[in-house]
Amino acid sequence: EFLINLFLKIRFRFFKELCVPVDFSKRKLVFYDDFKTLDNFNIKYNEFYNDNSVWFCRDSVKLSSEGLVISCKKDGNVHTSWQGTRTTKWKSGLVDTRGKVEYSMGIWEIEAKFNGGWPAIWLLKNDYIPEGYTKPTIIPEIDVLETINSKFRHTVHWGYTNDNTYRRIGTGSSICKWDDKFHNIAVELLDDGYRFFIDGILTAQFRNSDKEFVTSEKNYILLNGANDKNSDDESDIIFKSIRFYK
């Protein structure tokens, strides 16, 4: 699989003009949202981004003529939530469709523009809460796309190493540098794995026999901005549309 993904990455970087993009519109369109409103989304606020130096707040989430804008700006303030009290370097936002729009086995396609930072498009499902843990842990975590070290990356995290620790296993592939243009990012959820696409071109595929690697349960989508504590670059991520095909 490593060699396959290496080939897909090289093909996209240097020969994508020769590739024929997959036309998802030939599939059955089940859901579409172009961010005229946020009726299909929950806004997460007054909460830390897990253990990262990022504070999620409402004013980092706005609608514009281009779509949903999630900003990531310098912060430096002390915040308190159910997670505790600490100072964060960044403030940003997160929206999700949990309890509103959830699907299993199909294709999620998101049109978005990234201009730096550590933004993410990911999928989760509801799962159990390990004893002694304060927040639900969800597997698998499907990172449809995130920007790490200025590169687009697809990743899947899964598996518990014990009852209190999750996402210790992962597989991923860095594809290319972001370029401040709109791109269609997609993932196809299969019975035995995942296929990832940028602008209709296959960029990575992961398969594994581990029963926790895939799920037939419904997933909801999350969109967020963020940045690393060692970075100084502010950013605005624009999400133009979301589609789900069967």
C-alpha atoms as a printed R data frame, in Angstrom:
    type eleno elety resid chain resno       x      y       z
1   ATOM     1    CA   GLU     A     1   0.000  0.000   0.000
2   ATOM     2    CA   PHE     A     2   2.901  2.363   0.671
3   ATOM     3    CA   LEU     A     3   4.076  2.032  -2.922
4   ATOM     4    CA   ILE     A     4   0.559  2.575  -4.255
5   ATOM     5    CA   ASN     A     5   0.149  5.790  -2.270
6   ATOM     6    CA   LEU     A     6   3.625  6.956  -3.244
7   ATOM     7    CA   PHE     A     7   2.667  6.469  -6.904
8   ATOM     8    CA   LEU     A     8  -0.633  8.335  -6.401
9   ATOM     9    CA   LYS     A     9   1.162 11.231  -4.726
10  ATOM    10    CA   ILE     A    10   3.781 11.531  -7.482
11  ATOM    11    CA   ARG     A    11   1.109 11.262 -10.157
12  ATOM    12    CA   PHE     A    12  -0.918 14.082  -8.598
13  ATOM    13    CA   ARG     A    13   2.077 16.352  -8.052
14  ATOM    14    CA   PHE     A    14   3.606 16.045 -11.486
15  ATOM    15    CA   PHE     A    15   1.096 14.506 -13.894
16  ATOM    16    CA   LYS     A    16  -2.378 15.498 -12.704
17  ATOM    17    CA   GLU     A    17  -3.081 17.293 -16.002
18  ATOM    18    CA   LEU     A    18  -2.945 13.874 -17.662
19  ATOM    19    CA   CYS     A    19  -5.434 12.308 -15.244
20  ATOM    20    CA   VAL     A    20  -9.153 12.007 -15.933
21  ATOM    21    CA   PRO     A    21 -11.029 13.235 -12.816
22  ATOM    22    CA   VAL     A    22 -13.783 11.092 -11.350
23  ATOM    23    CA   ASP     A    23 -17.211 12.661 -11.890
24  ATOM    24    CA   PHE     A    24 -19.091 12.147  -8.623
25  ATOM    25    CA   SER     A    25 -22.194 13.824 -10.042
26  ATOM    26    CA   LYS     A    26 -23.002 10.505 -11.720
27  ATOM    27    CA   ARG     A    27 -23.716  9.121  -8.255
28  ATOM    28    CA   LYS     A    28 -26.941  9.773  -6.361
29  ATOM    29    CA   LEU     A    29 -26.744 13.140  -4.584
30  ATOM    30    CA   VAL     A    30 -28.234 12.734  -1.106
31  ATOM    31    CA   PHE     A    31 -27.150 15.952   0.617
32  ATOM    32    CA   TYR     A    32 -26.001 19.403  -0.499
33  ATOM    33    CA   ASP     A    33 -25.216 22.562   1.471
34  ATOM    34    CA   ASP     A    34 -23.726 25.778   0.068
35  ATOM    35    CA   PHE     A    35 -23.498 27.644   3.379
36  ATOM    36    CA   LYS     A    36 -26.223 30.160   2.820
37  ATOM    37    CA   THR     A    37 -27.104 29.407   6.458
38  ATOM    38    CA   LEU     A    38 -25.691 27.238   9.226
39  ATOM    39    CA   ASP     A    39 -28.954 25.405   9.852
40  ATOM    40    CA   ASN     A    40 -27.301 22.025   9.224
41  ATOM    41    CA   PHE     A    41 -24.410 22.714  11.593
42  ATOM    42    CA   ASN     A    42 -23.563 23.013  15.264
43  ATOM    43    CA   ILE     A    43 -20.999 25.626  16.299
44  ATOM    44    CA   LYS     A    44 -18.550 24.488  18.959
45  ATOM    45    CA   TYR     A    45 -17.522 27.306  21.274
46  ATOM    46    CA   ASN     A    46 -16.088 27.959  24.737
47  ATOM    47    CA   GLU     A    47 -13.970 24.851  24.418
48  ATOM    48    CA   PHE     A    48 -10.319 23.970  23.841
49  ATOM    49    CA   TYR     A    49  -9.236 22.013  20.768
50  ATOM    50    CA   ASN     A    50  -8.311 18.917  22.768
51  ATOM    51    CA   ASP     A    51  -4.797 19.437  24.172
52  ATOM    52    CA   ASN     A    52  -3.818 22.009  21.553
53  ATOM    53    CA   SER     A    53  -3.205 25.718  22.161
54  ATOM    54    CA   VAL     A    54  -6.455 26.646  20.383
55  ATOM    55    CA   TRP     A    55  -9.668 28.112  21.823
56  ATOM    56    CA   PHE     A    56 -12.878 27.594  19.842
57  ATOM    57    CA   CYS     A    57 -15.205 30.614  19.868
58  ATOM    58    CA   ARG     A    58 -18.303 31.781  17.998
59  ATOM    59    CA   ASP     A    59 -16.799 34.933  16.500
60  ATOM    60    CA   SER     A    60 -14.307 32.856  14.513
61  ATOM    61    CA   VAL     A    61 -17.171 31.387  12.461
62  ATOM    62    CA   LYS     A    62 -18.834 33.643   9.883
63  ATOM    63    CA   LEU     A    63 -20.807 33.424   6.649
64  ATOM    64    CA   SER     A    64 -19.689 35.400   3.600
65  ATOM    65    CA   SER     A    65 -20.577 35.651  -0.081
66  ATOM    66    CA   GLU     A    66 -18.010 32.899  -0.749
67  ATOM    67    CA   GLY     A    67 -19.275 30.528   1.926
68  ATOM    68    CA   LEU     A    68 -18.357 29.600   5.487
69  ATOM    69    CA   VAL     A    69 -15.249 31.367   6.775
70  ATOM    70    CA   ILE     A    70 -13.410 29.968   9.801
71  ATOM    71    CA   SER     A    71 -10.591 32.201  10.945
72  ATOM    72    CA   CYS     A    72  -7.599 31.357  13.085
73  ATOM    73    CA   LYS     A    73  -6.153 34.406  14.816
74  ATOM    74    CA   LYS     A    74  -3.631 35.030  17.566
75  ATOM    75    CA   ASP     A    75  -5.113 34.953  21.047
76  ATOM    76    CA   GLY     A    76  -2.947 34.850  24.182
77  ATOM    77    CA   ASN     A    77  -5.861 34.980  26.640
78  ATOM    78    CA   VAL     A    78  -6.718 32.732  29.583
79  ATOM    79    CA   HIS     A    79  -9.826 30.598  29.068
80  ATOM    80    CA   THR     A    80 -11.786 28.171  31.207
81  ATOM    81    CA   SER     A    81 -13.986 25.281  30.082
82  ATOM    82    CA   TRP     A    82 -14.944 21.841  31.341
83  ATOM    83    CA   GLN     A    83 -11.443 20.861  30.170
84  ATOM    84    CA   GLY     A    84  -9.746 23.185  32.675
85  ATOM    85    CA   THR     A    85  -8.085 26.605  32.566
86  ATOM    86    CA   ARG     A    86  -5.150 27.598  30.401
87  ATOM    87    CA   THR     A    87  -3.754 30.242  28.055
88  ATOM    88    CA   THR     A    88  -4.069 29.612  24.320
89  ATOM    89    CA   LYS     A    89  -1.985 31.046  21.513
90  ATOM    90    CA   TRP     A    90  -4.817 30.797  18.968
91  ATOM    91    CA   LYS     A    91  -8.560 31.281  18.715
92  ATOM    92    CA   SER     A    92 -10.505 29.613  15.931
93  ATOM    93    CA   GLY     A    93 -13.771 27.813  15.225
94  ATOM    94    CA   LEU     A    94 -15.341 24.439  14.558
95  ATOM    95    CA   VAL     A    95 -18.684 23.418  13.099
96  ATOM    96    CA   ASP     A    96 -20.100 19.910  12.789
97  ATOM    97    CA   THR     A    97 -23.257 18.130  11.650
98  ATOM    98    CA   ARG     A    98 -23.581 15.807  14.644
99  ATOM    99    CA   GLY     A    99 -27.219 14.899  15.187
100 ATOM   100    CA   LYS     A   100 -28.245 16.784  12.045
101 ATOM   101    CA   VAL     A   101 -26.544 15.305   8.969
102 ATOM   102    CA   GLU     A   102 -25.010 11.832   9.315
103 ATOM   103    CA   TYR     A   103 -24.394  9.186   6.633
104 ATOM   104    CA   SER     A   104 -22.648  5.858   6.199
105 ATOM   105    CA   MET     A   105 -20.897  4.324   3.209
106 ATOM   106    CA   GLY     A   106 -20.731  6.827   0.385
107 ATOM   107    CA   ILE     A   107 -18.770  9.863  -0.780
108 ATOM   108    CA   TRP     A   108 -18.316 13.130   1.085
109 ATOM   109    CA   GLU     A   109 -17.125 15.977  -1.149
110 ATOM   110    CA   ILE     A   110 -16.140 19.391   0.196
111 ATOM   111    CA   GLU     A   111 -15.143 22.441  -1.824
112 ATOM   112    CA   ALA     A   112 -12.771 24.598   0.183
113 ATOM   113    CA   LYS     A   113  -9.840 26.999   0.059
114 ATOM   114    CA   PHE     A   114  -6.964 26.833   2.531
115 ATOM   115    CA   ASN     A   115  -4.341 29.506   3.085
116 ATOM   116    CA   GLY     A   116  -2.160 28.141   5.826
117 ATOM   117    CA   GLY     A   117  -2.542 27.130   9.431
118 ATOM   118    CA   TRP     A   118  -3.693 23.701  10.562
119 ATOM   119    CA   PRO     A   119  -7.284 23.412   9.325
120 ATOM   120    CA   ALA     A   120  -9.065 20.084   9.102
121 ATOM   121    CA   ILE     A   121 -11.992 18.311   7.464
122 ATOM   122    CA   TRP     A   122 -12.805 15.133   9.346
123 ATOM   123    CA   LEU     A   123 -15.450 12.491  10.022
124 ATOM   124    CA   LEU     A   124 -16.437 10.890  13.316
125 ATOM   125    CA   LYS     A   125 -19.108  8.567  14.654
126 ATOM   126    CA   ASN     A   126 -20.591  8.182  18.116
127 ATOM   127    CA   ASP     A   127 -18.801  5.630  20.258
128 ATOM   128    CA   TYR     A   128 -18.500  4.470  23.832
129 ATOM   129    CA   ILE     A   129 -16.918  6.430  26.700
130 ATOM   130    CA   PRO     A   130 -14.074  4.506  28.369
131 ATOM   131    CA   GLU     A   131 -14.339  4.346  32.150
132 ATOM   132    CA   GLY     A   132 -12.558  7.243  33.802
133 ATOM   133    CA   TYR     A   133 -12.375  9.278  30.598
134 ATOM   134    CA   THR     A   134 -14.115 12.658  30.497
135 ATOM   135    CA   LYS     A   135 -14.969 12.904  26.818
136 ATOM   136    CA   PRO     A   136 -16.372 10.469  24.238
137 ATOM   137    CA   THR     A   137 -13.669  8.889  22.114
138 ATOM   138    CA   ILE     A   138 -14.551  7.991  18.567
139 ATOM   139    CA   ILE     A   139 -13.000  5.533  16.154
140 ATOM   140    CA   PRO     A   140 -12.203  5.561  13.382
141 ATOM   141    CA   GLU     A   141 -11.296  9.228  12.946
142 ATOM   142    CA   ILE     A   142 -11.166  9.959   9.225
143 ATOM   143    CA   ASP     A   143  -9.146 13.070   8.437
144 ATOM   144    CA   VAL     A   144 -10.424 13.779   4.948
145 ATOM   145    CA   LEU     A   145  -7.910 16.598   4.697
146 ATOM   146    CA   GLU     A   146  -5.733 18.589   7.038
147 ATOM   147    CA   THR     A   147  -2.848 20.934   6.372
148 ATOM   148    CA   ILE     A   148   0.322 19.921   8.213
149 ATOM   149    CA   ASN     A   149   3.598 21.741   7.540
150 ATOM   150    CA   SER     A   150   1.864 23.517   4.634
151 ATOM   151    CA   LYS     A   151   0.964 20.209   2.943
152 ATOM   152    CA   PHE     A   152  -2.395 18.592   2.262
153 ATOM   153    CA   ARG     A   153  -2.629 15.292   4.111
154 ATOM   154    CA   HIS     A   154  -5.151 12.433   4.337
155 ATOM   155    CA   THR     A   155  -5.089 10.329   7.517
156 ATOM   156    CA   VAL     A   156  -7.105  7.610   9.262
157 ATOM   157    CA   HIS     A   157  -6.736  7.044  13.032
158 ATOM   158    CA   TRP     A   158  -8.193  4.000  14.708
159 ATOM   159    CA   GLY     A   159  -7.845  1.560  17.571
160 ATOM   160    CA   TYR     A   160  -7.554  1.687  21.331
161 ATOM   161    CA   THR     A   161  -4.224  0.653  22.842
162 ATOM   162    CA   ASN     A   162  -6.110  0.360  26.137
163 ATOM   163    CA   ASP     A   163  -9.475  1.434  27.512
164 ATOM   164    CA   ASN     A   164  -8.349  5.025  28.051
165 ATOM   165    CA   THR     A   165  -6.195  5.802  25.021
166 ATOM   166    CA   TYR     A   166  -7.362  6.028  21.437
167 ATOM   167    CA   ARG     A   167  -6.073  7.049  18.007
168 ATOM   168    CA   ARG     A   168  -2.656  5.583  18.704
169 ATOM   169    CA   ILE     A   169  -2.689  3.871  15.335
170 ATOM   170    CA   GLY     A   170  -2.768  5.851  12.125
171 ATOM   171    CA   THR     A   171  -1.986  5.750   8.457
172 ATOM   172    CA   GLY     A   172  -1.621  8.791   6.249
173 ATOM   173    CA   SER     A   173  -0.109 10.380   3.188
174 ATOM   174    CA   SER     A   174   1.063 13.964   2.540
175 ATOM   175    CA   ILE     A   175   0.089 14.968  -0.988
176 ATOM   176    CA   CYS     A   176   1.049 18.506  -1.998
177 ATOM   177    CA   LYS     A   177   1.424 22.068  -0.750
178 ATOM   178    CA   TRP     A   178  -1.670 24.241  -0.358
179 ATOM   179    CA   ASP     A   179  -1.990 26.968  -2.977
180 ATOM   180    CA   ASP     A   180  -4.754 29.355  -1.803
181 ATOM   181    CA   LYS     A   181  -7.201 28.078  -4.445
182 ATOM   182    CA   PHE     A   182 -10.546 26.326  -4.153
183 ATOM   183    CA   HIS     A   183 -10.292 22.542  -4.375
184 ATOM   184    CA   ASN     A   184 -12.807 19.712  -4.212
185 ATOM   185    CA   ILE     A   185 -11.736 17.340  -1.457
186 ATOM   186    CA   ALA     A   186 -13.453 13.952  -1.240
187 ATOM   187    CA   VAL     A   187 -13.373 10.640   0.582
188 ATOM   188    CA   GLU     A   188 -15.158  7.452  -0.388
189 ATOM   189    CA   LEU     A   189 -16.080  5.205   2.527
190 ATOM   190    CA   LEU     A   190 -15.831  1.537   1.560
191 ATOM   191    CA   ASP     A   191 -16.494 -1.734   3.353
192 ATOM   192    CA   ASP     A   192 -12.770 -2.374   3.727
193 ATOM   193    CA   GLY     A   193 -11.187  1.079   3.646
194 ATOM   194    CA   TYR     A   194 -11.092  4.547   2.133
195 ATOM   195    CA   ARG     A   195 -10.257  6.315  -1.115
196 ATOM   196    CA   PHE     A   196  -9.284 10.010  -1.036
197 ATOM   197    CA   PHE     A   197  -9.519 12.493  -3.895
198 ATOM   198    CA   ILE     A   198  -8.431 16.062  -4.677
199 ATOM   199    CA   ASP     A   199 -10.281 17.630  -7.607
200 ATOM   200    CA   GLY     A   200 -11.590 14.225  -8.614
201 ATOM   201    CA   ILE     A   201  -8.124 12.643  -8.825
202 ATOM   202    CA   LEU     A   202  -7.362  9.686  -6.564
203 ATOM   203    CA   THR     A   203  -4.601 10.766  -4.167
204 ATOM   204    CA   ALA     A   204  -4.558  8.026  -1.503
205 ATOM   205    CA   GLN     A   205  -6.219  4.771  -0.543
206 ATOM   206    CA   PHE     A   206  -6.031  2.876   2.725
207 ATOM   207    CA   ARG     A   207  -7.213 -0.638   3.528
208 ATOM   208    CA   ASN     A   208  -6.816 -2.730   6.671
209 ATOM   209    CA   SER     A   209  -8.309 -5.927   8.075
210 ATOM   210    CA   ASP     A   210  -8.609 -4.480  11.598
211 ATOM   211    CA   LYS     A   211 -12.307 -4.407  12.508
212 ATOM   212    CA   GLU     A   212 -11.906 -0.933  14.034
213 ATOM   213    CA   PHE     A   213 -10.409  0.517  10.848
214 ATOM   214    CA   VAL     A   214 -13.790  0.971   9.143
215 ATOM   215    CA   THR     A   215 -17.356  1.381  10.327
216 ATOM   216    CA   SER     A   216 -20.752  0.871   8.744
217 ATOM   217    CA   GLU     A   217 -22.266  3.299  11.247
218 ATOM   218    CA   LYS     A   218 -23.194  6.842  10.297
219 ATOM   219    CA   ASN     A   219 -20.530  9.549  10.347
220 ATOM   220    CA   TYR     A   220 -20.914 13.269  10.830
221 ATOM   221    CA   ILE     A   221 -18.554 15.859   9.361
222 ATOM   222    CA   LEU     A   222 -16.443 18.421  11.220
223 ATOM   223    CA   LEU     A   223 -14.792 21.543   9.783
224 ATOM   224    CA   ASN     A   224 -12.341 23.580  11.810
225 ATOM   225    CA   GLY     A   225  -9.468 25.987  11.793
226 ATOM   226    CA   ALA     A   226  -6.431 25.756  14.066
227 ATOM   227    CA   ASN     A   227  -2.713 26.316  14.190
228 ATOM   228    CA   ASP     A   228   0.336 24.836  15.834
229 ATOM   229    CA   LYS     A   229   1.821 26.481  18.915
230 ATOM   230    CA   ASN     A   230   5.115 26.923  17.034
231 ATOM   231    CA   SER     A   231   3.551 28.797  14.110
232 ATOM   232    CA   ASP     A   232   2.857 32.521  13.789
233 ATOM   233    CA   ASP     A   233   0.667 32.511  10.665
234 ATOM   234    CA   GLU     A   234  -2.949 33.625  10.928
235 ATOM   235    CA   SER     A   235  -5.381 32.167   8.402
236 ATOM   236    CA   ASP     A   236  -8.918 32.162   7.008
237 ATOM   237    CA   ILE     A   237 -10.370 28.920   5.654
238 ATOM   238    CA   ILE     A   238 -13.331 29.170   3.277
239 ATOM   239    CA   PHE     A   239 -15.758 26.275   2.836
240 ATOM   240    CA   LYS     A   240 -17.918 26.732  -0.246
241 ATOM   241    CA   SER     A   241 -20.069 23.584  -0.329
242 ATOM   242    CA   ILE     A   242 -20.546 20.049   0.961
243 ATOM   243    CA   ARG     A   243 -22.077 17.130  -0.902
244 ATOM   244    CA   PHE     A   244 -22.774 13.527   0.011
245 ATOM   245    CA   TYR     A   245 -23.304 10.892  -2.665
246 ATOM   246    CA   LYS     A   246 -24.499  7.301  -2.400
